Structures are given as structure tokens and as C-alpha cells.
Coordinates of C-alpha atoms in Angstrom, one line a residue:
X255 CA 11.9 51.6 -75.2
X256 CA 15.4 53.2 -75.5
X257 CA 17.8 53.3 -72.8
X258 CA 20.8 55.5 -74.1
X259 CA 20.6 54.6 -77.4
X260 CA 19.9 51.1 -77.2
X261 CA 16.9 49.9 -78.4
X262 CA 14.6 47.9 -76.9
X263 CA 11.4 45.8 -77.8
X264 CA 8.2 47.9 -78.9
X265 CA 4.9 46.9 -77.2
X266 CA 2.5 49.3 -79.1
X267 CA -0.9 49.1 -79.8
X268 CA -3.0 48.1 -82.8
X269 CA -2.6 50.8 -85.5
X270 CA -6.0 52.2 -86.7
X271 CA -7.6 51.9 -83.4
X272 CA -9.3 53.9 -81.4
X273 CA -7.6 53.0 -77.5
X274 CA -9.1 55.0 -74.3
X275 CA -7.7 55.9 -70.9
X276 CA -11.1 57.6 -69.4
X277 CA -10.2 60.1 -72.4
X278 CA -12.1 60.8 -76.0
X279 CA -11.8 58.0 -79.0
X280 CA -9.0 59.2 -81.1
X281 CA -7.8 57.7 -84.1
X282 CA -4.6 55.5 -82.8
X283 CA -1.4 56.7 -84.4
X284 CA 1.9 54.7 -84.5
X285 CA 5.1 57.2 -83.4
X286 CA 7.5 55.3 -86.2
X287 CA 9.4 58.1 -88.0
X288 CA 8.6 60.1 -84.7
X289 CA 11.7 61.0 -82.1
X290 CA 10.8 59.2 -79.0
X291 CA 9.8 60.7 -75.7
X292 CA 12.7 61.9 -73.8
X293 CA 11.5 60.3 -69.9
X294 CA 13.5 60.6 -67.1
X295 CA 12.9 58.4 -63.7
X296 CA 12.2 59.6 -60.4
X297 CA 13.4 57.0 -58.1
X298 CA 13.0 53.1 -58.9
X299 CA 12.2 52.3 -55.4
X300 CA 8.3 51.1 -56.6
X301 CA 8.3 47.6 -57.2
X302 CA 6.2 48.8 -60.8
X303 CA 9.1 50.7 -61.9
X304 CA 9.6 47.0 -63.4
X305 CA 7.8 47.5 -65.5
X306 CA 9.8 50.7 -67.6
X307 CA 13.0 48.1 -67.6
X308 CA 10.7 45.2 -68.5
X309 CA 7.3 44.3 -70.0
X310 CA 6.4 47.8 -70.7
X311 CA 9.0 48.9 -72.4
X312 CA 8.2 50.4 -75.7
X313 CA 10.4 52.1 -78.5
X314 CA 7.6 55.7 -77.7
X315 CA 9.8 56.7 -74.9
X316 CA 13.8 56.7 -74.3
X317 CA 15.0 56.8 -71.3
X318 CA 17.0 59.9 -70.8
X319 CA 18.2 59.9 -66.6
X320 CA 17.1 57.9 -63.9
X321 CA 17.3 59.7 -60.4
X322 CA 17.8 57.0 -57.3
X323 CA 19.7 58.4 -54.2
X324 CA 20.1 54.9 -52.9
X325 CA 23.6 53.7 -54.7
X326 CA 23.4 50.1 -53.9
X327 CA 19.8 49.8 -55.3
X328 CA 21.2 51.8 -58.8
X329 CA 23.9 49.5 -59.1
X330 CA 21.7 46.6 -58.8
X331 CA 19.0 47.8 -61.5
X332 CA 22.1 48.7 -64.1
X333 CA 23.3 45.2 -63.5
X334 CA 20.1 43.4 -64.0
X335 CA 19.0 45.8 -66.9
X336 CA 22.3 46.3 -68.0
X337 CA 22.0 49.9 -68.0
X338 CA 25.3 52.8 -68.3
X339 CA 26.4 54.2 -65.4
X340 CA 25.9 57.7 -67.0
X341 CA 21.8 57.3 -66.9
X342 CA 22.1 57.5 -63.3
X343 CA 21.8 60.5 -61.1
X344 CA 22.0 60.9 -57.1
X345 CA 20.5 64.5 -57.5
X346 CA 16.9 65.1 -59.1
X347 CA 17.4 68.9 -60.0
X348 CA 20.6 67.9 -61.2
X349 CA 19.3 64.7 -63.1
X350 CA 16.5 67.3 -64.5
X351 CA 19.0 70.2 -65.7
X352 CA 21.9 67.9 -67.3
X353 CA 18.8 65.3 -69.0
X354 CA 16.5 67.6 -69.8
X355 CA 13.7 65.1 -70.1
X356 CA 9.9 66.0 -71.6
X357 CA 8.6 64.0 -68.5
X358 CA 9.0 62.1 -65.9
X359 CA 7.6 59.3 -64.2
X360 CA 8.1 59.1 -60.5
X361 CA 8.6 55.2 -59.2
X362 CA 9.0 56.4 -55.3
X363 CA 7.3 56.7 -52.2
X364 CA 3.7 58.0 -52.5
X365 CA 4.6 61.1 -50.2
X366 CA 7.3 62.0 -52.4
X367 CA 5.4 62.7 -55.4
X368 CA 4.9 66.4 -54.3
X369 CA 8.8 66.7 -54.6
X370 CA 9.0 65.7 -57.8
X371 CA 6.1 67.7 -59.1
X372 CA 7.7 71.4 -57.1
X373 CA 10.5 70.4 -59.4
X374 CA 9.2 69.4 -62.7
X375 CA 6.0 71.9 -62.8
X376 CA 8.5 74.9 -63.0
X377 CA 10.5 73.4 -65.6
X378 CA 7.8 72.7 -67.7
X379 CA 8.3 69.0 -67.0
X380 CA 5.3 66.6 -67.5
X381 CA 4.8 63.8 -65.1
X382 CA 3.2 60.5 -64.3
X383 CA 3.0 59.1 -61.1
X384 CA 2.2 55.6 -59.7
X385 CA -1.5 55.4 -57.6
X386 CA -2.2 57.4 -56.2
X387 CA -1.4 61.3 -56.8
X388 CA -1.1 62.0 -53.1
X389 CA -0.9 60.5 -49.9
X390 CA -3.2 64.2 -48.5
X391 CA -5.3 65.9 -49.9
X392 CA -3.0 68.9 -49.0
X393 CA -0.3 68.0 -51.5
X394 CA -2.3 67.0 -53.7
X395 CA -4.0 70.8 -53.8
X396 CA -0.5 71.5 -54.2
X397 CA 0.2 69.5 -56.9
X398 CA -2.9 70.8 -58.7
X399 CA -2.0 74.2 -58.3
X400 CA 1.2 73.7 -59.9
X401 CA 0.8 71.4 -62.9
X402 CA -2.2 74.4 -63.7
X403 CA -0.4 76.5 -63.2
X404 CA 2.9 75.6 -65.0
X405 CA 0.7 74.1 -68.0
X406 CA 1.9 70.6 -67.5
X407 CA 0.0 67.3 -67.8
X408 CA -0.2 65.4 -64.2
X409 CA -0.9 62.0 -64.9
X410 CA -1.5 59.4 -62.0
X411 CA -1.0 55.2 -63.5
X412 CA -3.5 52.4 -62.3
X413 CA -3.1 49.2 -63.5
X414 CA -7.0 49.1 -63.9
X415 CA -7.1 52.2 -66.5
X416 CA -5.3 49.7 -68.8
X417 CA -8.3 47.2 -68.7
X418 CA -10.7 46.5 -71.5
X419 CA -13.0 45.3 -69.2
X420 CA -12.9 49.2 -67.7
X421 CA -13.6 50.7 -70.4
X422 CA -16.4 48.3 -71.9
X423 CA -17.9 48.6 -68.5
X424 CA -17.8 52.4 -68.5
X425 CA -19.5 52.2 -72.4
X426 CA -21.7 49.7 -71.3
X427 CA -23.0 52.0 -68.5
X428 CA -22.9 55.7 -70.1
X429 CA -23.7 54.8 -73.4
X430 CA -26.4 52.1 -73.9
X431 CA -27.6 52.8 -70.4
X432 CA -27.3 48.5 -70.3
X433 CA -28.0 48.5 -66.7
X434 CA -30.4 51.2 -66.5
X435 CA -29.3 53.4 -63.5
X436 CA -26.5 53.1 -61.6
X437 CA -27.1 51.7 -57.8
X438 CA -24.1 50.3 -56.2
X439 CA -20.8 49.0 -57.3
X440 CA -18.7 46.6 -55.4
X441 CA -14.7 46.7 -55.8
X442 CA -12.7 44.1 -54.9
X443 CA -8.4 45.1 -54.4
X444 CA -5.2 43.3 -53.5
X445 CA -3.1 39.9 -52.7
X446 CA -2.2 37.8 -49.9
X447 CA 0.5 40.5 -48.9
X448 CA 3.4 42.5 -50.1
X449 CA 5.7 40.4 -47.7
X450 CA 3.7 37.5 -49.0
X451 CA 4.1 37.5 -52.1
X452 CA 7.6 39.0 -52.0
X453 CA 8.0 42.6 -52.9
X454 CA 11.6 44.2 -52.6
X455 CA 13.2 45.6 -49.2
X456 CA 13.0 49.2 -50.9
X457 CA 9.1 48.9 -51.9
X458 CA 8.8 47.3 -48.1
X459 CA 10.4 49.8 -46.0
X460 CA 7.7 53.0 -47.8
X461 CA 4.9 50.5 -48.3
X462 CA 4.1 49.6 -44.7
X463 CA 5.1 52.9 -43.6
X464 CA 2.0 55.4 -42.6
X465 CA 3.6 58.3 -43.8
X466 CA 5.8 57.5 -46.6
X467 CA 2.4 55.9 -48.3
X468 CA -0.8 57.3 -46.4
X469 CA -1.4 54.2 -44.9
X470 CA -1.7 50.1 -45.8
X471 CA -4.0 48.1 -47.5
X472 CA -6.8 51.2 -47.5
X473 CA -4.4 53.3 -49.5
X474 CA -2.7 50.7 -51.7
X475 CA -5.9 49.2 -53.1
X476 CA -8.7 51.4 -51.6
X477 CA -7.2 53.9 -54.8
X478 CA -8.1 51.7 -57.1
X479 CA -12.2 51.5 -56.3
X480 CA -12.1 54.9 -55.7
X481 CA -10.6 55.8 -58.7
X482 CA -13.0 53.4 -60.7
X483 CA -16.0 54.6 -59.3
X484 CA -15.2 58.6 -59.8
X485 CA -14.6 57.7 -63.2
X486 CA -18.1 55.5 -63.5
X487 CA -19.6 58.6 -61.8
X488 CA -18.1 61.0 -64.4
X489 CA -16.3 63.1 -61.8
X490 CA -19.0 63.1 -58.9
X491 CA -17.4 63.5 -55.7
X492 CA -19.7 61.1 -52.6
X493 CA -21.5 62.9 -50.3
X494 CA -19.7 60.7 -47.8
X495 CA -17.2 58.0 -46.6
X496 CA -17.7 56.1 -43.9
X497 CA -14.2 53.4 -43.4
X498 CA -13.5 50.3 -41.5
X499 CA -9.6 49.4 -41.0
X500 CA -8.0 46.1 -39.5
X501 CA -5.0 44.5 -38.2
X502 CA -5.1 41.1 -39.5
X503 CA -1.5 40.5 -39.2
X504 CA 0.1 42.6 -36.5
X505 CA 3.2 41.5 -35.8
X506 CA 3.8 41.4 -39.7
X507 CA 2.1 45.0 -40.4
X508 CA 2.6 46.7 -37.0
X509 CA 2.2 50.0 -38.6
X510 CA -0.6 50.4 -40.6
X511 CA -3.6 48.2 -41.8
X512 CA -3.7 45.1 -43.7
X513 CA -7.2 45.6 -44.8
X514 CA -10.1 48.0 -45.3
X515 CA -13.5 48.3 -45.9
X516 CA -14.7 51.7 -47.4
X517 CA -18.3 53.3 -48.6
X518 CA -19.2 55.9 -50.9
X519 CA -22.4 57.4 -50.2
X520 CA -23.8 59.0 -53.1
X521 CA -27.2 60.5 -53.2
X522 CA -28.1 58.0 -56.5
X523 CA -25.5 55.4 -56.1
X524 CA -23.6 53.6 -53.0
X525 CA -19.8 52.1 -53.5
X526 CA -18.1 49.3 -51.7
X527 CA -14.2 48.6 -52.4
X528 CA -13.0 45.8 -50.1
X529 CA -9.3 46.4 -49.9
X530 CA -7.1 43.8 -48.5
X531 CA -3.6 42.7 -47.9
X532 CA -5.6 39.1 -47.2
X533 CA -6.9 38.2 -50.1
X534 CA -6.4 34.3 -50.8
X535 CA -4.6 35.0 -54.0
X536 CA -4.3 38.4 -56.1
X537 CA -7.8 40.2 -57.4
X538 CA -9.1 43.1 -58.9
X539 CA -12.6 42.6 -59.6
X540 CA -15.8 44.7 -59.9
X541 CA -19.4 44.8 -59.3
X542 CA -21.4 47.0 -60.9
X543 CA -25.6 47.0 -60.5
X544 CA -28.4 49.0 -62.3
X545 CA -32.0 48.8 -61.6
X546 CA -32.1 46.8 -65.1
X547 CA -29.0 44.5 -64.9
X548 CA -25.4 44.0 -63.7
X549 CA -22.0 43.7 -65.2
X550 CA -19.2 42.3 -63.5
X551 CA -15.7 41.9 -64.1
X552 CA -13.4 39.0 -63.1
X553 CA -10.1 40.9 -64.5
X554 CA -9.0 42.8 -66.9
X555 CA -10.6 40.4 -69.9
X556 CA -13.7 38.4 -68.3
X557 CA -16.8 39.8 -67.6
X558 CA -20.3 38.9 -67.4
X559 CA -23.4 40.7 -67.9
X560 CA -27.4 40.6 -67.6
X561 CA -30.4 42.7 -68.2
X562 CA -34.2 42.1 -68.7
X563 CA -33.6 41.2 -72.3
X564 CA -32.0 37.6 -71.3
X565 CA -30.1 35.5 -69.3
X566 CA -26.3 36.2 -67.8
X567 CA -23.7 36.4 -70.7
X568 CA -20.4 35.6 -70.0
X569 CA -17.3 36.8 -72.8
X570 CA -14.2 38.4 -73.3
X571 CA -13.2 41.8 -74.1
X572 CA -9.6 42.3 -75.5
X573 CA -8.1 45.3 -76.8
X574 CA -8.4 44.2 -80.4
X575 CA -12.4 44.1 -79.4
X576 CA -12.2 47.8 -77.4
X577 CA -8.8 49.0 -78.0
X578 CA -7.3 50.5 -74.9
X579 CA -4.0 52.0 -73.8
X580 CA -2.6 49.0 -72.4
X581 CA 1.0 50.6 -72.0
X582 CA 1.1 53.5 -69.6
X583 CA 4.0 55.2 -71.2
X584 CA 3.0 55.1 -75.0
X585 CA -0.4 56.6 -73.2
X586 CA 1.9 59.4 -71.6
X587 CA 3.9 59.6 -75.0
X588 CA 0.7 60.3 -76.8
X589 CA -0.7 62.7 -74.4
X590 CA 2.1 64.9 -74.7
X591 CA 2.2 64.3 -78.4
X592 CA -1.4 65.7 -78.2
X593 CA -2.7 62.0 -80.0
X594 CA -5.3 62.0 -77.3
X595 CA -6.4 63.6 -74.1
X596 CA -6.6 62.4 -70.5
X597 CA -10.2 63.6 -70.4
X598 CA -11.4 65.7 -67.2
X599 CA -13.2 62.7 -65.5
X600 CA -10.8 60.5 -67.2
X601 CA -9.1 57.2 -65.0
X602 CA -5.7 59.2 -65.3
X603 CA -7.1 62.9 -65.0
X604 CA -6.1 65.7 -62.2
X605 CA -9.7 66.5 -61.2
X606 CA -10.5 62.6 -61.1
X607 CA -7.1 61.6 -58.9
X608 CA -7.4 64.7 -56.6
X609 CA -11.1 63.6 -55.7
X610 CA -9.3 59.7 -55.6
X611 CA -7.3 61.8 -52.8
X612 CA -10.1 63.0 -51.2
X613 CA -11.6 60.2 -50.8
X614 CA -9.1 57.9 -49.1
X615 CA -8.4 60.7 -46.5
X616 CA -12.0 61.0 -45.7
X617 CA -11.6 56.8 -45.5
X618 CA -8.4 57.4 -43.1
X619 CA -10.1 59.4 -41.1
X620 CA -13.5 58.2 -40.7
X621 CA -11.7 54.4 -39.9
X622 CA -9.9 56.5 -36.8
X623 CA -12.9 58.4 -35.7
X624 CA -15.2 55.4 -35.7
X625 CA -17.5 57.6 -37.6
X626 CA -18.6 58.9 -41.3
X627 CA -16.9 61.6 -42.5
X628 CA -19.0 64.2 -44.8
X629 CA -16.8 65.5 -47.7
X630 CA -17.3 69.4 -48.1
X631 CA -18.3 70.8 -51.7
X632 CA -15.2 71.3 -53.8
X633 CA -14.5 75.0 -54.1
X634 CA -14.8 76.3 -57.8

């Protein structure tokens, strides 16, 4: 990555591959020669936004402005990246007309991704948001209307989406039909905490907050099974959610839950994603059953699988094996470079992350009703 002209390491891909976000194979193509994307920030408030100063950074994208209202948290990401002062904006319409970044990536509360979008789409201003799009499926409809509108990509980041396992799982199921039929897949999300395990006093305050992020542990990880599973189901909204919530540690999380228990019903298929701020110690692990076999996933490497033609296999996938995207941003460099496309079911699409929306406030609502909650057709 580049921050002002200084250049950073570069964490690219192999060359000649074909990598995959939920998108079509294209050939892999190295951006040496190539200017980099100009990317801007939209607040560093998420604790991922770590990851654009740190072990994702890659020589695809330059950092052109990064907007952060909060002054004391600015000055404390210069010093520890040893960024200029001049990258910094207190203003995102100002940050946008003086930078004039390609994109943006927005590192803020969940609810404020609508901002950012009502003043990017206009511009012409692609974005990338952390999971997931929206915290309501009202701004998320929003949000639609105007990256469609405006012709710009909308992009939403899961860790997951950079798995091999993911995408070997997704092959493994759509294209050899390994496990016959789908049936039910079982998602297991999250860590002992984010107090726990010691996220920042900025991520904290939005985190645990019911509006600033949707909710707790049901929004935080429940986005990642149901982002998984509309992408296994290539796009297929459930024909209902029904949602348990819990209060584990109240006097820690007062405000929302700690830990959720959701279900996609499907006419073919049933989901399960377990979502928990209790976890013993960090997971992201799925489940996934055929009327022929099983494949399961310990992370984003290890997997195991069985059909009728033998006993359980256990190996590793890597992305020399499957190449994937395993960098967010040289994904969002190439999308815009038109190197490869999010895909409409893809793990990063619109359609796929508005239906991830959908979901979790059907989940929200059925766990405060006490009862399933039947999701209407999408209009057309």
C-alpha cells in the first residue's frame, strides 16, 4: 500500500491464478506498471481498519484521505502508523472533494454506512464496507437504490469471503454435486467477547450499542452464516427466520445480546449459525450436509469431507491449491479495474448482502416477538 507517497509492503496474490470472491474465475493479473487505486477512509473507528495500516496493506491501493471526526483517535493512528497530518480530514464531503478518491472503504459504525454511501454514490465514488451492508433493511434499500443508480460497485468485506475453504466448499457443492443435495448447514461465529479479548474504546462504544450496530452478537457474527449460506444457496432468500437471543453477561453487555441462535428455513435446505460472544476461544467454522455426504470446515484452511465413495478425508486447502482473494482491497482494486466481478450471488455482492440484511432483521425481530418471522417475496 501507499500512504502519501510512501510505499509500503505488497501482499498480492499468486500471478497466473485464477482467485474468487463468490465472483467468475478470471485469469489473476498483477497491477505492477499499473497507477494504484486512489482509496480514501471513512472513519478508522472499526477495530479491522487495522488491517489497511497493517497486514493488508498492499502496493494496489494508495491511500489518498482518511476521514475521522474524532481528533484524539487521528492523532493516535498517525502516530502508530506514522502517517502525515495532511491525510487526515474532520469533514467527509470535504475529505471526498479535496482527495478525490476512486473508493472508499468505510471503517465506522454499521449504521453509518448509509452516510457514506448518500455521499459517495453521487460522486461516482465506489465503496467497501465492513459486515454487514446495513444495520435495516431500510438503508440498505437505500443503499441499493443509490449504488444502481449512480453506477457504482457496493462491496460489503467478510473475513470468510477470503477463505479457501469457502470457496472449495462452494465448488465442492455446485460443481461435483460431492454431497448430493444440500440439507442443512450449521455455522458456527465469534470469540469469548469484544471486551474479552480487548477491542478498542472506539470499536466498544458502536459495538455494544443497538443502534449504532443493529444489535450484539446476532448481528456481529449472525452476518457471517447468513452471508455464507445465501451464497451456498446462490442467492435464495429463506422462507423464514425464526431467532433466539441471550443475555449471558448482563452487567457486561447491558444493551444488547451476547449470543444468538438463528434458522433459516428453506423449502429444500435448513441453516443454523450459532453466534456468540461466548465462545471459549475465537471460531468460524461450518457444517455443511448432503443426502450423500458432508464437508466441514475448521477455518479458513482445514476441512474434512465424506461421501458414499469412502471414509472421512481430512486436508488442507490454501490459495496456491484454490487461489482466492485473500486481500480485500487488491479484490476491490481489481473489481474496479474490471480484472474480475463481484458476481450477483457473490460473498461480496449487493443482491447477496441486502438479502444478508434481510435476514438478520427478520432474526432481530423474530428473537423479540418470541415467534418466526416469514420473509415476503423480494419485489422485482
Amino acid at each position: 500500500m501507499i500512504f502519501a507517497g510512501i510505499p509500503c509492503l505488497s501482499l498480492r496474490g499468486q500471478a497466473g491464478k485464477g482467485p474468487s470472491a463468490g465472483s467468475e474465475d478470471t485469469p489473476f493479473q498483477e497491477t505492477q506498471g499499473e497507477e494504484p487505486l486512489r482509496l480514501a477512509i471513512a472513519r478508522i473507528t472499526h477495530g479491522h481498519a487495522a488491517w489497511i495500516f497493517g497486514s493488508k496493506r498492499t502496493e494496489a491501493v494508495k491511500v489518498v484521505g482518511i476521514y475521522e471526526p474524532d481528533t484524539g483517535l487521528a492523532r493516535q493512528f498517525r502516530e502508530q502508523y506514522d502517517l502525515p497530518a495532511s491525510l487526515f480530514y474532520s469533514n467527509l464531503d470535504t475529505m471526498l472533494e479535496a482527495a478525490r478518491p476512486e473508493a472508499v472503504a468505510a471503517f465506522g459504525a454499521i449504521y453509518e454506512h448509509l452516510e457514506v454511501v448518500e455521499s459517495c454514490a453521487p460522486r461516482g465514488i465506489h465503496v467497501m464496507v465492513e459486515k454487514p451492508l446495513a444495520t435495516n433493511v431500510k438503508h440498505a434499500l437505500r443503499m441499493e437504490l443509490l449504488a444502481r443508480e449512480n453506477q457504482i460497485h457496493l462491496l460489503t468485506n467478510y473475513e470468510t469471503s477470503w477463505y479457501p475453504t469457502t470457496e472449495k466448499t462452494f465448488r465442492l457443492l455446485s460443481d461435483s454435486s460431492y454431497v448430493g443435495d444440500l440439507k442443512k448447514v450449521v455455522v458456527h461465529a465469534g470469540h469469548q467477547g469484544p471486551q474479552e479479548i480487548g477491542v478498542g474504546p472506539e470499536f466498544l462504544e458502536w459495538l455494544t450499542d443497538p443502534v449504532l450496530n443493529g444489535g450484539g452478537a446476532l448481528i456481529d457474527f449472525g452476518c457471517y452464516g447468513a452471508n455464507l449460506m445465501t451464497y451456498l444457496m446462490q442467492g435464495r432468500a429463506p422462507v423464514s427466520v425464526t431467532a433466539i437471543t441471550r443475555q449471558y453477561k448482563p452487567k457486561r453487555y447491558p444493551k444488547v445480546d451476547d449470543d444468538a441462535t438463528i434458522i433459516l428455513n428453506y423449502p429444500d435446505a435448513q441453516c443454523i449459525i450459532q453466534a456468540s460472544w461466548n465462545w471459549p476461544f475465537n471460531r468460524k467454522d461450518m457444517a455443511v450436509y448432503g443426502d450423500s455426504g458432508y464437508i466441514i470446515t475448521k477455518n479458513d484452511t482445514e476441512m474434512r469431507v465424506r461421501n458414499a465413495s469412502g471414509p472421512e478425508r481430512s486436508f488442507r486447502v490454501t490459495s496456491t491449491d484454490l487461489p482466492v482473494y485473500e486481500n480485500p482491497f487488491v479484490y476491490l482494486a481489481d473489481v474496479i479495474r474490471g480484472k474480475t466481478l463481484p458476481g450477483e450471488n457473490g460473498l461480496y455482492s449487493l443482491k447477496t448482502n441486502v438479502t444478508v440484511v434481510r435476514i438478520l432483521e427478520a432474526a432481530r425481530e423474530s428473537a423479540e416477538k418470541g415467534k418466526t418471522v416469514y420473509l415476503q417475496p423480494e419485489k422485482q
